[in-house]
GROMACS .gro file of C-alpha atoms in nm:
model
  422
    1MET     CA    1   2.459  -1.986  -0.226
    2LYS     CA    2   2.414  -1.606  -0.288
    3HIS     CA    3   2.329  -1.379  -0.103
    4VAL     CA    4   2.106  -1.074  -0.112
    5VAL     CA    5   2.064  -0.762   0.172
    6ILE     CA    6   1.736  -0.641   0.204
    7VAL     CA    7   1.649  -0.277   0.330
    8GLY     CA    8   1.355  -0.323   0.541
    9ALA     CA    9   1.128  -0.566   0.707
   10GLY     CA   10   0.793  -0.444   0.606
   11VAL     CA   11   0.483  -0.626   0.433
   12ILE     CA   12   0.699  -0.573   0.124
   13GLY     CA   13   1.092  -0.675   0.218
   14LEU     CA   14   0.959  -0.992   0.393
   15THR     CA   15   0.792  -1.050   0.113
   16THR     CA   16   1.037  -1.007  -0.090
   17ALA     CA   17   1.269  -1.195   0.225
   18TRP     CA   18   1.030  -1.514   0.122
   19TYR     CA   19   1.054  -1.539  -0.252
   20CYS     CA   20   1.427  -1.451  -0.269
   21ARG     CA   21   1.441  -1.733  -0.002
   22LYS     CA   22   1.227  -1.968  -0.299
   23ARG     CA   23   1.494  -1.989  -0.562
   24GLY     CA   24   1.773  -2.005  -0.315
   25TRP     CA   25   1.935  -1.705  -0.250
   26GLU     CA   26   2.085  -1.618   0.126
   27VAL     CA   27   1.856  -1.330   0.260
   28THR     CA   28   1.936  -1.102   0.570
   29VAL     CA   29   1.724  -0.846   0.576
   30ILE     CA   30   1.784  -0.538   0.806
   31ASP     CA   31   1.509  -0.280   0.961
   32ARG     CA   32   1.553   0.049   1.169
   33LYS     CA   33   1.255  -0.071   1.373
   34PRO     CA   34   1.285  -0.341   1.612
   35ALA     CA   35   1.109  -0.682   1.588
   36GLN     CA   36   0.811  -0.615   1.755
   37ARG     CA   37   0.690  -0.304   1.601
   38ASP     CA   38   0.339  -0.137   1.492
   39GLY     CA   39   0.424  -0.006   1.081
   40CYS     CA   40   0.229   0.080   0.816
   41SER     CA   41   0.205  -0.248   0.702
   42TYR     CA   42   0.080  -0.379   1.019
   43GLY     CA   43  -0.270  -0.156   1.073
   44ASN     CA   44  -0.400  -0.047   0.741
   45ALA     CA   45  -0.700  -0.238   0.595
   46GLY     CA   46  -0.588  -0.570   0.467
   47MET     CA   47  -0.716  -0.519   0.178
   48VAL     CA   48  -0.603  -0.667  -0.229
   49VAL     CA   49  -0.790  -0.517  -0.433
   50PRO     CA   50  -0.828  -0.556  -0.876
   51SER     CA   51  -1.109  -0.318  -0.826
   52HIS     CA   52  -0.795  -0.042  -0.779
   53PHE     CA   53  -0.658  -0.013  -1.080
   54VAL     CA   54  -0.601   0.377  -1.061
   55PRO     CA   55  -0.348   0.516  -0.971
   56LEU     CA   56  -0.354   0.705  -0.644
   57ALA     CA   57  -0.223   1.023  -0.925
   58ALA     CA   58  -0.627   1.040  -1.152
   59PRO     CA   59  -0.854   1.381  -1.321
   60GLY     CA   60  -1.023   1.557  -0.961
   61MET     CA   61  -0.721   1.490  -0.712
   62ILE     CA   62  -0.561   1.813  -0.750
   63LYS     CA   63  -0.930   1.994  -0.708
   64LEU     CA   64  -0.949   1.762  -0.424
   65GLY     CA   65  -0.676   1.841  -0.227
   66LEU     CA   66  -0.710   2.228  -0.316
   67LYS     CA   67  -1.175   2.172  -0.159
   68TRP     CA   68  -1.000   1.964   0.161
   69MET     CA   69  -0.709   2.140   0.242
   70TRP     CA   70  -0.925   2.338   0.474
   71ASN     CA   71  -1.103   2.098   0.657
   72PRO     CA   72  -0.873   1.927   0.999
   73GLU     CA   73  -1.130   1.613   0.864
   74SER     CA   74  -1.125   1.556   0.521
   75PRO     CA   75  -0.967   1.258   0.414
   76PHE     CA   76  -0.686   1.381   0.166
   77TYR     CA   77  -0.474   1.676   0.320
   78ILE     CA   78  -0.147   1.807   0.241
   79LYS     CA   79   0.057   1.986   0.519
   80PRO     CA   80   0.161   2.326   0.408
   81ARG     CA   81   0.518   2.406   0.423
   82LEU     CA   82   0.891   2.524   0.357
   83SER     CA   83   0.994   2.211   0.158
   84TRP     CA   84   1.114   2.215  -0.212
   85ASP     CA   85   1.122   1.859  -0.206
   86LEU     CA   86   0.721   1.935  -0.137
   87LEU     CA   87   0.643   2.103  -0.457
   88SER     CA   88   0.861   1.970  -0.642
   89TRP     CA   89   0.652   1.594  -0.599
   90LEU     CA   90   0.352   1.816  -0.634
   91TRP     CA   91   0.429   1.979  -0.936
   92GLN     CA   92   0.489   1.647  -1.040
   93PHE     CA   93   0.175   1.461  -0.923
   94ARG     CA   94   0.008   1.750  -1.093
   95GLY     CA   95   0.134   1.628  -1.434
   96PHE     CA   96   0.029   1.320  -1.351
   97CYS     CA   97  -0.377   1.325  -1.299
   98ASN     CA   98  -0.575   1.293  -1.603
   99SER     CA   99  -0.671   1.038  -1.785
  100GLN     CA  100  -0.364   0.938  -2.029
  101HIS     CA  101  -0.197   0.822  -1.753
  102VAL     CA  102  -0.508   0.628  -1.616
  103GLN     CA  103  -0.517   0.490  -1.951
  104ARG     CA  104  -0.209   0.364  -1.990
  105VAL     CA  105  -0.121   0.254  -1.658
  106ALA     CA  106  -0.426   0.110  -1.536
  107PRO     CA  107  -0.445  -0.242  -1.744
  108VAL     CA  108  -0.141  -0.333  -1.588
  109LEU     CA  109  -0.276  -0.227  -1.252
  110ARG     CA  110  -0.474  -0.404  -1.278
  111ASP     CA  111  -0.218  -0.711  -1.385
  112LEU     CA  112  -0.009  -0.742  -1.127
  113HIS     CA  113  -0.344  -0.685  -0.905
  114LEU     CA  114  -0.518  -1.000  -1.094
  115ALA     CA  115  -0.160  -1.129  -1.014
  116SER     CA  116  -0.123  -1.072  -0.676
  117ARG     CA  117  -0.457  -1.260  -0.628
  118SER     CA  118  -0.369  -1.556  -0.680
  119LEU     CA  119  -0.010  -1.496  -0.570
  120TYR     CA  120  -0.211  -1.559  -0.230
  121GLU     CA  121  -0.377  -1.806  -0.226
  122GLN     CA  122  -0.073  -2.017  -0.283
  123VAL     CA  123   0.127  -1.864   0.005
  124GLN     CA  124  -0.219  -1.859   0.193
  125ALA     CA  125  -0.147  -2.275   0.108
  126GLU     CA  126   0.220  -2.339   0.182
  127LEU     CA  127   0.321  -2.077   0.394
  128PRO     CA  128   0.213  -2.206   0.819
  129GLY     CA  129  -0.042  -2.043   0.927
  130GLY     CA  130  -0.160  -1.889   0.618
  131VAL     CA  131  -0.252  -1.514   0.644
  132GLY     CA  132  -0.629  -1.475   0.726
  133LEU     CA  133  -0.755  -1.484   0.343
  134SER     CA  134  -1.103  -1.414   0.343
  135GLN     CA  135  -1.205  -1.407  -0.097
  136ARG     CA  136  -1.564  -1.244  -0.017
  137GLY     CA  137  -1.541  -0.948  -0.163
  138LEU     CA  138  -1.563  -0.556  -0.222
  139MET     CA  139  -1.842  -0.327  -0.124
  140MET     CA  140  -1.800   0.060  -0.234
  141LEU     CA  141  -2.030   0.199  -0.013
  142CYS     CA  142  -2.252   0.525  -0.149
  143ARG     CA  143  -2.472   0.738   0.119
  144THR     CA  144  -2.584   0.950  -0.220
  145GLN     CA  145  -2.684   0.902  -0.488
  146HIS     CA  146  -2.462   1.110  -0.691
  147GLY     CA  147  -2.170   0.858  -0.531
  148LEU     CA  148  -2.345   0.543  -0.637
  149GLN     CA  149  -2.320   0.746  -1.037
  150GLU     CA  150  -1.989   0.831  -0.983
  151GLU     CA  151  -1.915   0.478  -0.809
  152ALA     CA  152  -2.148   0.335  -1.155
  153THR     CA  153  -1.911   0.533  -1.368
  154GLY     CA  154  -1.578   0.375  -1.249
  155ALA     CA  155  -1.777  -0.028  -1.254
  156GLU     CA  156  -1.825   0.008  -1.646
  157LEU     CA  157  -1.476   0.063  -1.667
  158ALA     CA  158  -1.425  -0.166  -1.408
  159GLU     CA  159  -1.632  -0.418  -1.725
  160LYS     CA  160  -1.476  -0.325  -1.984
  161MET     CA  161  -1.098  -0.348  -1.822
  162GLN     CA  162  -1.248  -0.719  -1.768
  163VAL     CA  163  -1.271  -0.644  -1.352
  164ALA     CA  164  -1.615  -0.761  -1.259
  165ALA     CA  165  -1.914  -0.513  -1.125
  166GLN     CA  166  -2.148  -0.451  -1.031
  167VAL     CA  167  -2.418  -0.243  -0.914
  168MET     CA  168  -2.639  -0.219  -0.603
  169ASN     CA  169  -2.963  -0.077  -0.487
  170ALA     CA  170  -2.998  -0.045  -0.097
  171ASP     CA  171  -3.185  -0.374  -0.097
  172GLU     CA  172  -2.921  -0.565  -0.282
  173ILE     CA  173  -2.669  -0.426  -0.081
  174ALA     CA  174  -2.822  -0.452   0.267
  175GLN     CA  175  -2.881  -0.889   0.018
  176LEU     CA  176  -2.499  -0.929   0.092
  177GLU     CA  177  -2.504  -0.805   0.478
  178PRO     CA  178  -2.797  -0.901   0.618
  179ASN     CA  179  -2.636  -0.910   0.969
  180LEU     CA  180  -2.531  -0.448   0.918
  181LYS     CA  181  -2.780  -0.212   0.958
  182MET     CA  182  -2.598   0.043   0.669
  183THR     CA  183  -2.755   0.374   0.543
  184VAL     CA  184  -2.664   0.378   0.234
  185ALA     CA  185  -2.870   0.422  -0.113
  186GLY     CA  186  -2.612   0.132  -0.306
  187GLY     CA  187  -2.319   0.087  -0.398
  188VAL     CA  188  -2.095  -0.161  -0.666
  189TYR     CA  189  -1.966  -0.513  -0.537
  190TYR     CA  190  -1.654  -0.617  -0.691
  191PRO     CA  191  -1.668  -1.012  -0.616
  192LEU     CA  192  -1.250  -1.019  -0.703
  193ASP     CA  193  -1.158  -0.835  -0.428
  194CYS     CA  194  -1.040  -1.002  -0.113
  195HIS     CA  195  -0.863  -0.932   0.261
  196LEU     CA  196  -0.648  -1.092   0.471
  197SER     CA  197  -0.476  -0.994   0.838
  198PRO     CA  198  -0.162  -0.771   0.827
  199ALA     CA  199  -0.038  -0.911   1.148
  200THR     CA  200  -0.149  -1.258   1.031
  201LEU     CA  201   0.066  -1.208   0.733
  202MET     CA  202   0.391  -1.011   0.863
  203ALA     CA  203   0.374  -1.248   1.203
  204ASN     CA  204   0.383  -1.603   1.057
  205LEU     CA  205   0.602  -1.448   0.715
  206GLN     CA  206   0.820  -1.292   1.031
  207SER     CA  207   0.802  -1.703   1.187
  208ASP     CA  208   0.863  -1.889   0.904
  209LEU     CA  209   1.166  -1.681   0.739
  210GLU     CA  210   1.345  -1.739   1.087
  211ARG     CA  211   1.305  -2.072   1.035
  212GLN     CA  212   1.444  -2.089   0.658
  213GLY     CA  213   1.748  -1.983   0.804
  214VAL     CA  214   1.709  -1.565   0.706
  215VAL     CA  215   1.957  -1.318   0.962
  216PHE     CA  216   1.804  -1.014   1.077
  217HIS     CA  217   1.977  -0.680   1.216
  218TRP     CA  218   1.613  -0.516   1.401
  219GLY     CA  219   1.718  -0.140   1.525
  220THR     CA  220   1.977  -0.087   1.289
  221ASP     CA  221   1.995   0.248   1.068
  222VAL     CA  222   2.171   0.215   0.746
  223THR     CA  223   2.421   0.494   0.716
  224GLY     CA  224   2.584   0.434   0.391
  225PHE     CA  225   2.711   0.213   0.099
  226ASP     CA  226   3.108   0.035   0.062
  227HIS     CA  227   3.111   0.066  -0.322
  228SER     CA  228   3.280   0.094  -0.622
  229HIS     CA  229   3.227   0.178  -1.015
  230GLY     CA  230   2.842   0.073  -0.993
  231THR     CA  231   2.940  -0.167  -0.724
  232ILE     CA  232   2.776  -0.253  -0.420
  233ASN     CA  233   3.071  -0.399  -0.170
  234ALA     CA  234   2.831  -0.361   0.168
  235VAL     CA  235   2.594  -0.165   0.310
  236GLN     CA  236   2.739   0.020   0.635
  237THR     CA  237   2.534   0.000   0.967
  238THR     CA  238   2.504   0.106   1.293
  239GLN     CA  239   2.563  -0.207   1.354
  240GLY     CA  240   2.841  -0.305   1.093
  241ASP     CA  241   2.907  -0.296   0.781
  242VAL     CA  242   2.683  -0.601   0.565
  243ALA     CA  243   2.801  -0.811   0.249
  244ALA     CA  244   2.675  -0.913  -0.017
  245ASP     CA  245   2.615  -1.017  -0.359
  246GLN     CA  246   2.290  -0.827  -0.446
  247TYR     CA  247   2.105  -0.553  -0.237
  248ILE     CA  248   1.740  -0.445  -0.256
  249LEU     CA  249   1.619  -0.126  -0.127
  250CYS     CA  250   1.286  -0.211  -0.001
  251ALA     CA  251   1.245   0.115   0.304
  252GLY     CA  252   0.870   0.207   0.176
  253ALA     CA  253   0.894   0.641   0.357
  254TRP     CA  254   1.243   0.634   0.414
  255SER     CA  255   1.368   0.527   0.049
  256PRO     CA  256   1.499   0.788  -0.116
  257THR     CA  257   1.640   0.877   0.311
  258VAL     CA  258   1.867   0.543   0.236
  259GLY     CA  259   1.874   0.550  -0.141
  260GLN     CA  260   2.053   0.899  -0.047
  261ALA     CA  261   2.363   0.739  -0.022
  262LEU     CA  262   2.402   0.632  -0.382
  263GLY     CA  263   2.250   0.956  -0.585
  264LEU     CA  264   1.897   0.754  -0.561
  265ARG     CA  265   1.614   0.979  -0.687
  266LEU     CA  266   1.334   0.824  -0.592
  267PRO     CA  267   1.031   1.069  -0.553
  268MET     CA  268   0.838   1.032  -0.286
  269GLN     CA  269   0.617   1.180  -0.008
  270ALA     CA  270   0.523   1.049   0.339
  271GLY     CA  271   0.087   0.956   0.297
  272LYS     CA  272  -0.012   0.933   0.627
  273GLY     CA  273  -0.278   0.716   0.704
  274TYR     CA  274  -0.471   0.615   1.016
  275SER     CA  275  -0.681   0.375   1.163
  276LEU     CA  276  -0.918   0.220   1.494
  277THR     CA  277  -0.977  -0.113   1.545
  278LEU     CA  278  -1.275  -0.291   1.711
  279GLU     CA  279  -1.226  -0.601   1.939
  280ASN     CA  280  -1.630  -0.636   1.971
  281PRO     CA  281  -1.740  -0.424   1.735
  282CYS     CA  282  -2.161  -0.429   1.747
  283GLU     CA  283  -2.178  -0.536   1.406
  284LEU     CA  284  -1.943  -0.782   1.266
  285PRO     CA  285  -1.905  -0.769   0.872
  286LYS     CA  286  -1.905  -1.055   0.618
  287LEU     CA  287  -1.761  -0.889   0.310
  288CYS     CA  288  -1.463  -0.549   0.360
  289ALA     CA  289  -1.562  -0.219   0.215
  290ILE     CA  290  -1.477   0.119   0.124
  291LEU     CA  291  -1.710   0.416   0.286
  292THR     CA  292  -1.691   0.594  -0.034
  293GLU     CA  293  -1.753   0.964  -0.016
  294ALA     CA  294  -1.543   0.900   0.344
  295ARG     CA  295  -1.270   0.788   0.137
  296VAL     CA  296  -1.302   0.525   0.466
  297ALA     CA  297  -1.193   0.135   0.418
  298VAL     CA  298  -1.414  -0.168   0.674
  299THR     CA  299  -1.220  -0.471   0.743
  300PRO     CA  300  -1.348  -0.799   0.927
  301ILE     CA  301  -0.994  -0.885   1.054
  302GLY     CA  302  -1.133  -1.240   1.263
  303ASN     CA  303  -1.390  -1.103   1.501
  304SER     CA  304  -1.197  -0.735   1.536
  305LEU     CA  305  -1.360  -0.471   1.287
  306ARG     CA  306  -1.043  -0.213   1.182
  307PHE     CA  307  -1.171   0.115   1.004
  308GLY     CA  308  -0.851   0.323   0.812
  309GLY     CA  309  -0.824   0.610   0.655
  310THR     CA  310  -0.726   0.976   0.497
  311MET     CA  311  -0.396   1.043   0.240
  312GLU     CA  312  -0.230   1.297   0.468
  313ILE     CA  313   0.110   1.402   0.303
  314ALA     CA  314   0.231   1.530   0.646
  315GLY     CA  315   0.638   1.460   0.563
  316LEU     CA  316   0.847   1.161   0.805
  317ASN     CA  317   0.566   1.280   1.074
  318GLU     CA  318   0.473   1.017   1.301
  319SER     CA  319   0.198   1.179   1.495
  320ILE     CA  320  -0.131   1.172   1.598
  321GLY     CA  321  -0.411   1.411   1.462
  322PRO     CA  322  -0.685   1.402   1.688
  323ARG     CA  323  -0.966   1.556   1.388
  324ARG     CA  324  -0.834   1.347   1.117
  325ILE     CA  325  -0.923   1.011   1.364
  326GLN     CA  326  -1.268   1.277   1.479
  327GLY     CA  327  -1.292   1.312   1.032
  328ILE     CA  328  -1.299   0.899   1.061
  329VAL     CA  329  -1.529   0.840   1.429
  330ARG     CA  330  -1.745   1.063   1.265
  331SER     CA  331  -1.772   0.922   0.830
  332VAL     CA  332  -1.810   0.535   1.052
  333SER     CA  333  -2.214   0.674   1.236
  334GLN     CA  334  -2.336   0.824   0.910
  335TYR     CA  335  -2.271   0.501   0.711
  336PHE     CA  336  -2.362   0.235   1.038
  337PRO     CA  337  -2.569   0.417   1.219
  338SER     CA  338  -2.540   0.097   1.481
  339PHE     CA  339  -2.136   0.305   1.589
  340GLY     CA  340  -2.158   0.594   1.796
  341PRO     CA  341  -1.849   0.792   1.882
  342GLN     CA  342  -1.843   0.542   2.288
  343ASP     CA  343  -1.716   0.273   2.036
  344PHE     CA  344  -1.423   0.457   1.974
  345SER     CA  345  -1.384   0.614   2.290
  346HIS     CA  346  -1.137   0.326   2.452
  347VAL     CA  347  -0.921   0.334   2.062
  348HIS     CA  348  -0.545   0.351   2.038
  349PRO     CA  349  -0.480   0.502   1.710
  350TRP     CA  350  -0.253   0.378   1.500
  351VAL     CA  351  -0.062   0.516   1.214
  352GLY     CA  352   0.136   0.540   0.953
  353LEU     CA  353   0.310   0.627   0.647
  354ARG     CA  354   0.280   0.467   0.348
  355PRO     CA  355   0.583   0.585   0.103
  356CYS     CA  356   0.405   0.783  -0.277
  357ALA     CA  357   0.546   0.834  -0.589
  358PRO     CA  358   0.455   1.157  -0.786
  359ASP     CA  359   0.285   0.941  -1.027
  360GLY     CA  360   0.095   0.651  -0.775
  361LEU     CA  361   0.359   0.389  -0.867
  362PRO     CA  362   0.560   0.209  -0.719
  363TYR     CA  363   0.924   0.162  -0.811
  364LEU     CA  364   1.053  -0.174  -0.912
  365GLY     CA  365   1.365  -0.270  -1.092
  366ARG     CA  366   1.785  -0.168  -1.124
  367PRO     CA  367   1.860   0.170  -1.087
  368SER     CA  368   2.102   0.258  -1.326
  369GLY     CA  369   2.473   0.272  -1.234
  370TRP     CA  370   2.380  -0.002  -1.046
  371LYS     CA  371   2.494  -0.288  -1.168
  372ASN     CA  372   2.376  -0.550  -0.752
  373LEU     CA  373   2.087  -0.296  -0.684
  374VAL     CA  374   1.674  -0.386  -0.686
  375VAL     CA  375   1.424  -0.094  -0.561
  376ASN     CA  376   1.145  -0.269  -0.473
  377SER     CA  377   0.966   0.048  -0.339
  378GLY     CA  378   0.673   0.293  -0.323
  379HIS     CA  379   0.348   0.141  -0.347
  380ALA     CA  380   0.192   0.429  -0.199
  381MET     CA  381  -0.171   0.210  -0.029
  382MET     CA  382  -0.136   0.000  -0.245
  383GLY     CA  383   0.110  -0.218  -0.032
  384ILE     CA  384  -0.081  -0.493   0.099
  385SER     CA  385  -0.228  -0.583  -0.309
  386LEU     CA  386   0.083  -0.538  -0.452
  387ALA     CA  387   0.333  -0.639  -0.239
  388PRO     CA  388   0.386  -1.067  -0.326
  389ILE     CA  389   0.403  -1.031  -0.719
  390SER     CA  390   0.600  -0.737  -0.663
  391ALA     CA  391   0.879  -0.931  -0.471
  392LYS     CA  392   0.844  -1.231  -0.755
  393ILE     CA  393   0.978  -0.959  -0.964
  394THR     CA  394   1.194  -0.817  -0.789
  395ALA     CA  395   1.360  -1.210  -0.680
  396GLU     CA  396   1.343  -1.320  -1.034
  397SER     CA  397   1.511  -0.946  -1.104
  398LEU     CA  398   1.801  -1.078  -0.939
  399ASP     CA  399   1.927  -1.343  -1.164
  400GLY     CA  400   1.853  -1.181  -1.488
  401PRO     CA  401   1.553  -1.019  -1.621
  402ALA     CA  402   1.210  -1.095  -1.477
  403ASP     CA  403   1.005  -1.329  -1.633
  404SER     CA  404   0.627  -1.217  -1.478
  405VAL     CA  405   0.579  -0.969  -1.600
  406ASN     CA  406   0.642  -0.879  -1.995
  407SER     CA  407   0.963  -0.575  -1.958
  408SER     CA  408   0.778  -0.298  -2.202
  409SER     CA  409   0.512  -0.348  -1.862
  410LEU     CA  410   0.807  -0.329  -1.606
  411ALA     CA  411   0.955  -0.020  -1.773
  412MET     CA  412   0.683   0.261  -1.650
  413PHE     CA  413   0.757   0.128  -1.244
  414SER     CA  414   1.128   0.183  -1.350
  415PRO     CA  415   1.311   0.400  -1.021
  416ASN     CA  416   1.514   0.579  -1.324
  417ARG     CA  417   1.181   0.710  -1.490
  418PHE     CA  418   1.259   1.063  -1.310
  419THR     CA  419   1.634   1.077  -1.298
  420ARG     CA  420   1.557   1.039  -1.695
  421GLY     CA  421   1.277   1.316  -1.786
  422LEU     CA  422   0.995   1.044  -1.858
   0.00000   0.00000   0.00000
């Protein structure tokens, strides 16, 4: 049996391990954190979103970033610091914030999200304990008429791309959530979107992988690689060397650091996000939602309710910014008047780092110069949504060309795209 080592045990790493096992590979997973952890894959909003086919690098993002830069409670914030990597990333990000980029990548992102949605249905059926999948759709909630008009434009684009979308007024939105008080002008309903429980997904994947004999090295840092003539012979770690036939880099925001030992150029910034989870909310919606003007995601997970938001570009820094939390709490009461600051007074904030490439696309494929290495990283805010299809493509690529997506579409996710100046 051929052996693959996967660096990283977030949702991308675990789903990749799961699909590698399905294809008959012996699997070892290495992660810098302990088995009991709460990284980026745990406290997120858990949304699977075919409606989100526009990448982070989109028209208007630079303008928004400059506008919000001076507001410590804003949903998008770039912390000024002396860093060549940050300056380079910002320059590249600026170059991708245009309509041509969106037109090129949106159809492919849509197809990948839809493929992941279908795969989650299979995972829900096959994985012991499931993933807590709820297929009730998503609401984009708008407080203002201006916000509703902007979302209606997005809905028109979605319909053109054959992603179902329905623009609704406040009364129609209320019919979808009759037990939830809302202060909104209206919104857009995306029936194909769905949500799951990130903690359930992660726990059940890890348990099933252990049952299948996957070996985990927890609390283990990668220190380098033994390699020769374009072939990796072993991963060097703080717990010793681990040899295999193939290697997959799924280390999230830490992927560029790990990849440096192999000369990989993977431009990436860590986008810090926060979430607050109410275990006994005063009201519990049925659908997940996004508070559009505030950029806050709302997800019912069992009997709890999670509010997540912000994109803070501040380096590999997991400290909690109280003003960011205040911004989320303030926004919630503006849309849901039954909730107030007192509801969150005893909630411990979660923080996680999303790996963001400058073009808003993941790195997916084999980097040039290495015969037995695949990269699967950089999914930004779409890690949960794109995890199954990214994992399936990666597992397929170990044996040859991936057959879940055509090669021309896969080329735009190449880990070589910045090396070769594309």
